[in-house]
Amino acid sequence: MPQPLHELPQEDRVYRMRHSAAHIMAEAVLELFPGAKFAIGPPIEHGFYYDFELSRPLTPEDLGAIDERMRATIAADHPFVHREVDKEEARRLFADQPFKLELIDGIEVDQMSLYEHGEFTDLCEGPHVERTGQVGAFKLASVAGAYWRGDEHKPMLQRIYGLLFEKKKELKAHLAMMEEAEKRDHRRLGRELELFTTHELIGAGLPLWLPKGATVRRLLEEFITELERQAGYSHVYTPHIAKKDLYELSGHWDHFKDDMFPVMELEHEEMVLRPMNCPHHILIYASKLRSYRDLPIRLAEMGTMYRNERSGVVGGLSRVRAMTLNDAHIFCTPEQVKAEFSNVMRLVEEAYDTLGITEYSYQLSLRDPANTEKYAPDDAMWEMAEPMLREAMTELDLPFTEAIGEAAFYGPKLDIQLRDTMGREETFSTVQIDFHLPNQFDISYIGEDGAEHRPVIIHRGVISTMERMMAYLIEHYAGAFPLWLAPVQAIVIPIADRHIEYAQKVIDDLQAAGLRVELDDRGERMQAKIRDAQLQKIPYMLIVGDREQEADAVAVRQRDGANLGALPLFQVIDRLKDEVTTKC
Ligand code: TSB
Ligand code: ZN
């Protein structure tokens, strides 16, 4: 006797509910669309889906009809019945269902497992709930295209996604979370707050930074550049292209070619857009003789690079094809690696602290020993570099997970992972130990013994690319940047036209104090202006009328609705300057 549903662990119950709902949805679609072909329909995180071949594309109205039909089946409370048949019987049952026939042909044993409820039968291993009435709270969410068997040469099917939770309140909470995430979506806020845009004529993954987005980016760049300057980095500039030969020497051509833009022919020379900045920095290191006394040499650059990311994965700012990395390459002796590593980790901590980033995890990205052609071939090098990073992390007493197959081709990485509002994880900071490129470029330093030695390179990015970090910060702050990063820090709102002149003086004083301000002299009502400023997430609204004008004051409101009342202008300027300096 199988265990009753309510006695199963919660995750098994929900798994069965999601799986059963997929069957109930397939039944509804087959009834509403005679001749429909159904493929596969598994439970997934948060719900389920089923793939169909239909005579026309589904509309939102169709989802309503499917939903209604499903609820009727659920109300009828049919039992789920398991039965086994041989292949011949299964072929007969699914004679007009080519995807099912293909699945049947692919199964090695002759015994076919079926699950039925009401009039509906599916080829399925189960398990299911006992009765259709037990499937929990669901909502049909969306339709997307999906290739049969995930193969782009096979037919494109329509995939209907459903969300399903055991309890109505869990479904509601999930929907609320998705709604919140959507509000914070950086693509949407990027448009609404005029931070960045894209254009078809420029292409996918090639964002245009609008003046306000560019202001935030410049502030980020200045912030991190200053931190680096204090930490002993030297900043350089290098071109975005180079001869293909450079990348043949570095190994990028062998191991990273698929991520690079194709070659450009130029007066008998083959040029490429750089996918990484390391070779350029290495050639700066190699441009003169180096002594052990000069090390570590830390070369940093807001390095712009280009990667041929697949068109399906680029979107918004978090994954792009043209990107500027807060990059540096530290050239040091093997003995200096650990200290330099921990300096970088400290720098990351400081930067995150200021940016308000509190939730992150460490991932040690190792090579996949089963897939060696992806990596620099020197086994001894990997066996030295990987434990070195692991030890450095252990010594710093930082918790980390290990990810096989995530290393760079030239060495292992310590990656710092952040999650976006939808819970998706991406790498931001990275610290990489490289014994490979120093060999490829045959770089050296003169040791204390007067002989030539090979330096180690630490590649590191502290705040990732400006694009990826901007995407994160927009979502993290829901567009309401802290004062020091806000593109417009204050907006001055005159109550009537006769206050415009004084408003202009307020603007002049704020600008003279280095603050970014705008004047809202539109003929709108004050309440409308305040609302618009709040929608634009401007931190301070400074309202000026007769009384303020007389007292050399401004009435201060904050974007969250707080009303600080009338304050002398000089006091407001001091307060804002202070808030900018402390980066709160
Ligand atoms: C750190 N050579 C090293 C560098 O010296 C390097 O390029 N490492 S990397 O390949 O891991 O890239 C550095 C960081 O850039 C990644 O950790 C990630 O945060 C960011 N990044 C990578 N690809 C993209 C992309 N397509 N769009 C936006 N950011 C990206
Ligand atoms: Zn590098």
XYZ file of C-alpha atoms in Angstrom, residues 160-538:
379
model
C 2.953 26.492 -20.877
C 4.369 27.289 -17.464
C 2.340 27.034 -14.285
C 3.213 28.079 -10.741
C 2.103 25.709 -8.013
C 2.393 25.653 -4.252
C 0.741 23.491 -1.654
C -1.011 26.405 0.007
C -2.758 29.424 -1.461
C -0.779 31.758 0.756
C 2.512 30.348 -0.513
C 1.407 30.970 -4.090
C 0.355 34.477 -3.144
C 3.689 35.166 -1.455
C 5.543 33.916 -4.537
C 3.447 36.091 -6.846
C 4.108 39.088 -4.597
C 7.843 38.343 -4.679
C 7.771 38.160 -8.484
C 5.867 41.404 -8.678
C 8.426 43.106 -6.447
C 11.273 41.674 -8.533
C 9.590 42.981 -11.660
C 9.339 46.453 -10.167
C 13.051 46.335 -9.432
C 13.969 44.847 -12.815
C 16.924 46.933 -13.969
C 15.792 46.867 -17.591
C 12.520 48.474 -16.633
C 14.057 50.966 -14.194
C 16.857 51.662 -16.651
C 14.226 52.886 -19.081
C 12.021 54.712 -16.556
C 14.922 56.501 -14.879
C 16.705 57.157 -18.193
C 19.870 55.322 -17.189
C 20.597 53.328 -20.340
C 19.041 52.199 -23.580
C 19.756 50.000 -26.577
C 19.203 50.370 -30.299
C 18.526 47.771 -32.939
C 21.046 49.440 -35.242
C 23.766 49.003 -32.624
C 22.874 45.479 -31.660
C 22.097 43.135 -28.812
C 24.283 43.319 -25.719
C 25.662 46.748 -26.656
C 24.000 49.208 -24.267
C 24.099 52.995 -24.567
C 24.648 54.776 -21.257
C 22.375 57.823 -21.036
C 23.574 60.937 -19.149
C 22.055 59.842 -15.819
C 23.366 56.282 -16.039
C 26.729 57.639 -17.153
C 26.830 59.852 -14.055
C 26.308 56.866 -11.763
C 28.966 54.947 -13.679
C 31.477 57.786 -13.487
C 30.945 57.996 -9.715
C 31.450 54.250 -9.385
C 34.606 54.429 -11.478
C 35.964 57.346 -9.454
C 35.148 55.561 -6.217
C 36.914 52.322 -7.082
C 39.838 54.047 -8.810
C 40.490 56.075 -5.670
C 40.338 52.951 -3.475
C 42.858 51.308 -5.785
C 45.118 54.335 -5.803
C 45.211 54.178 -2.013
C 45.944 50.451 -2.197
C 49.041 50.945 -4.355
C 47.716 50.333 -7.862
C 49.037 52.198 -10.921
C 46.411 53.017 -13.529
C 47.108 52.593 -17.227
C 45.251 52.986 -20.546
C 45.520 50.463 -23.361
C 43.769 50.050 -26.739
C 40.745 47.793 -27.174
C 42.162 45.880 -30.104
C 45.331 43.990 -30.909
C 46.779 41.636 -33.466
C 45.428 38.122 -33.453
C 49.038 36.971 -32.841
C 48.871 38.411 -29.315
C 46.056 36.033 -28.433
C 47.769 33.118 -30.134
C 50.689 33.686 -27.824
C 48.527 34.137 -24.718
C 46.436 31.048 -25.442
C 43.150 32.951 -25.750
C 43.000 31.910 -29.396
C 43.167 28.227 -28.422
C 40.961 28.346 -25.347
C 38.752 31.427 -25.589
C 38.198 31.845 -29.348
C 34.488 30.980 -29.206
C 33.967 33.956 -26.900
C 35.807 36.365 -29.189
C 34.554 38.518 -32.038
C 35.784 37.375 -35.435
C 38.997 38.680 -36.965
C 39.124 42.032 -38.810
C 41.442 42.292 -41.795
C 43.563 45.436 -41.754
C 46.313 46.045 -44.345
C 47.321 42.388 -44.389
C 47.070 42.188 -40.645
C 44.552 40.257 -38.622
C 43.182 42.315 -35.752
C 40.748 41.306 -33.021
C 38.725 43.083 -30.366
C 40.214 42.097 -27.047
C 38.188 39.666 -24.916
C 40.405 40.372 -21.874
C 42.895 43.029 -20.843
C 45.641 40.781 -19.472
C 47.904 40.550 -22.536
C 48.050 44.337 -22.865
C 49.001 44.703 -19.194
C 51.594 41.961 -19.466
C 53.255 43.863 -22.302
C 53.381 46.957 -20.102
C 55.108 44.854 -17.438
C 57.510 43.564 -20.084
C 58.258 47.062 -21.386
C 61.200 47.419 -19.017
C 63.512 45.432 -16.818
C 61.949 44.608 -13.447
C 63.669 43.864 -10.165
C 62.320 41.987 -7.142
C 62.429 45.354 -5.385
C 59.737 46.688 -7.780
C 57.309 43.880 -6.983
C 54.422 43.683 -6.515
C 53.500 45.784 -9.545
C 49.764 46.367 -9.684
C 48.535 47.588 -13.077
C 44.907 48.659 -13.122
C 42.555 49.865 -15.817
C 38.863 50.403 -16.438
C 39.461 47.919 -19.229
C 36.947 47.749 -22.035
C 36.646 44.328 -23.611
C 34.386 42.529 -26.074
C 32.945 39.069 -25.865
C 30.814 37.200 -28.299
C 28.106 36.239 -25.816
C 25.288 34.289 -27.508
C 22.357 36.492 -28.499
C 20.001 34.395 -26.370
C 21.806 35.211 -23.122
C 22.429 38.953 -23.457
C 19.802 41.240 -21.994
C 19.871 44.458 -20.047
C 23.233 45.187 -18.478
C 24.086 42.039 -16.572
C 25.438 40.114 -19.555
C 26.669 42.209 -22.458
C 29.009 42.028 -25.427
C 30.932 45.256 -24.792
C 31.910 45.731 -21.174
C 34.285 47.708 -19.010
C 35.912 45.769 -16.211
C 37.388 47.221 -13.045
C 40.449 45.164 -13.905
C 43.979 44.806 -12.578
C 46.901 42.456 -12.946
C 49.239 42.110 -10.011
C 52.735 40.923 -10.889
C 54.393 39.444 -7.802
C 56.800 36.822 -6.507
C 55.362 33.418 -5.529
C 55.969 34.362 -1.878
C 53.831 37.481 -2.244
C 50.762 35.725 -3.648
C 48.986 35.087 -0.359
C 49.455 38.593 0.999
C 48.335 40.117 -2.293
C 45.334 37.789 -2.356
C 44.231 38.881 1.069
C 44.762 42.557 0.143
C 42.395 42.079 -2.761
C 39.820 40.382 -0.553
C 40.019 43.337 1.824
C 39.513 45.719 -1.052
C 36.421 43.770 -2.126
C 35.038 43.918 1.398
C 35.574 47.636 1.614
C 33.984 48.288 -1.767
C 30.954 46.100 -0.961
C 30.535 47.748 2.397
C 30.342 51.192 0.816
C 28.046 49.994 -1.966
C 25.675 48.423 0.576
C 26.252 44.873 -0.693
C 25.858 42.535 2.246
C 24.827 39.181 0.807
C 27.393 37.276 -1.172
C 29.139 33.926 -1.247
C 32.578 32.676 -2.204
C 33.132 30.130 -4.925
C 36.433 28.456 -5.639
C 36.326 27.852 -9.394
C 38.502 24.908 -10.389
C 39.299 23.283 -13.718
C 37.509 20.138 -14.812
C 40.255 17.517 -15.005
C 38.033 15.480 -17.370
C 37.901 18.319 -19.887
C 41.556 19.322 -20.148
C 41.413 20.815 -23.654
C 39.543 23.791 -22.195
C 42.520 24.668 -20.002
C 46.212 25.409 -20.150
C 47.743 21.938 -20.359
C 50.321 22.126 -17.584
C 49.067 19.711 -14.863
C 51.827 20.650 -12.410
C 50.768 24.287 -12.653
C 47.150 23.451 -11.752
C 48.264 21.230 -8.916
C 50.172 24.136 -7.469
C 47.701 26.976 -8.102
C 44.496 25.335 -6.923
C 45.686 24.371 -3.416
C 47.311 27.798 -3.109
C 43.923 29.513 -3.501
C 42.192 26.996 -1.251
C 44.789 27.580 1.462
C 44.564 31.343 1.125
C 40.799 31.130 1.693
C 41.200 28.803 4.650
C 43.763 31.115 6.207
C 41.349 34.020 5.874
C 38.747 31.795 7.512
C 36.210 32.471 4.768
C 33.582 29.842 3.872
C 33.472 28.770 0.214
C 32.021 26.177 -2.132
C 34.007 24.555 -4.953
C 32.847 24.589 -8.567
C 34.501 22.158 -10.964
C 34.856 23.415 -14.529
C 34.503 27.120 -13.693
C 38.221 28.049 -13.738
C 39.703 30.459 -16.291
C 41.761 28.666 -18.941
C 44.947 30.056 -17.381
C 44.211 29.315 -13.718
C 41.790 28.813 -10.823
C 39.586 31.662 -9.581
C 38.051 32.762 -6.365
C 34.707 34.162 -7.488
C 32.289 36.197 -5.444
C 28.703 35.421 -6.256
C 25.738 37.751 -5.855
C 22.052 37.046 -6.474
C 19.689 39.292 -8.398
C 16.134 39.961 -7.213
C 14.911 36.859 -9.051
C 17.403 34.772 -7.087
C 19.741 34.110 -10.044
C 23.415 33.906 -9.136
C 26.215 35.639 -11.075
C 29.936 36.150 -10.557
C 30.961 39.696 -9.676
C 34.379 39.970 -8.051
C 37.045 37.529 -9.143
C 40.619 36.849 -8.029
C 42.622 34.520 -10.232
C 46.038 32.942 -9.799
C 47.962 32.567 -13.013
C 51.248 30.735 -13.576
C 50.459 30.226 -17.260
C 50.545 33.650 -18.951
C 53.908 34.586 -17.330
C 55.365 31.554 -19.124
C 53.645 32.277 -22.425
C 55.052 35.808 -22.455
C 58.343 34.747 -20.908
C 58.268 37.630 -18.416
C 60.729 37.861 -15.559
C 62.213 39.908 -12.773
C 65.751 40.017 -11.471
C 65.856 38.332 -8.052
C 68.019 39.118 -5.035
C 70.418 36.502 -6.388
C 70.886 38.500 -9.581
C 69.205 35.764 -11.674
C 65.987 35.929 -13.704
C 62.808 34.671 -12.048
C 59.228 34.189 -13.218
C 56.586 36.389 -11.570
C 53.066 35.172 -10.805
C 50.075 37.146 -12.106
C 46.986 37.740 -10.007
C 44.098 38.829 -12.202
C 41.392 40.548 -10.259
C 38.208 42.518 -10.718
C 36.832 44.121 -7.571
C 33.440 45.491 -8.595
C 33.097 43.465 -11.812
C 32.177 45.189 -15.053
C 30.457 48.554 -14.816
C 27.548 46.966 -16.685
C 27.009 44.039 -14.346
C 27.485 46.128 -11.201
C 25.113 48.788 -12.490
C 22.445 46.131 -13.150
C 22.930 44.881 -9.612
C 22.834 48.294 -7.953
C 19.719 49.405 -9.831
C 17.862 46.326 -8.570
C 19.419 46.396 -5.125
C 18.318 49.997 -4.539
C 15.175 49.697 -6.680
C 16.548 52.749 -8.527
C 16.723 54.833 -5.320
C 20.503 55.292 -5.259
C 22.151 56.589 -2.100
C 22.881 60.301 -2.272
C 26.521 59.971 -3.337
C 25.522 57.864 -6.372
C 22.221 59.535 -7.286
C 22.390 61.102 -10.772
C 20.232 64.004 -9.569
C 20.672 64.615 -5.848
C 18.096 67.343 -5.339
C 15.372 69.042 -7.305
C 14.325 72.578 -6.543
C 10.591 73.198 -6.856
C 9.355 76.819 -6.933
C 5.744 77.092 -5.768
C 4.898 79.924 -8.186
C 6.644 81.702 -11.049
C 7.638 84.568 -8.750
C 9.884 82.124 -6.853
C 11.892 81.009 -9.879
C 14.553 83.639 -9.397
C 15.187 82.569 -5.795
C 15.041 78.908 -6.888
C 17.817 79.676 -9.364
C 19.940 81.141 -6.571
C 19.353 77.961 -4.524
C 20.501 75.924 -7.523
C 23.626 78.063 -7.952
C 24.567 77.646 -4.286
C 24.029 73.876 -4.363
C 26.033 73.543 -7.573
C 28.810 75.645 -6.144
C 28.939 73.140 -3.278
C 29.450 70.342 -5.852
C 25.916 68.941 -5.700
C 23.939 67.666 -8.704
C 20.671 69.591 -8.861
C 17.830 70.339 -11.214
C 15.133 73.009 -11.340
C 11.516 71.989 -11.938
C 10.048 75.179 -13.373
C 7.248 73.475 -15.300
C 3.800 74.990 -14.956
C 2.585 71.946 -13.013
C 1.057 71.954 -9.528
C 3.490 71.461 -6.662
C 1.982 68.106 -5.666
C 2.449 66.809 -9.220
C 6.072 67.956 -9.218
C 6.715 66.214 -5.907
C 5.150 63.036 -7.238
C 7.265 63.127 -10.403
C 10.432 63.698 -8.377
C 9.533 60.704 -6.215
C 8.972 58.564 -9.305
C 12.393 59.653 -10.532
C 13.725 58.580 -7.099
C 15.410 61.956 -6.531
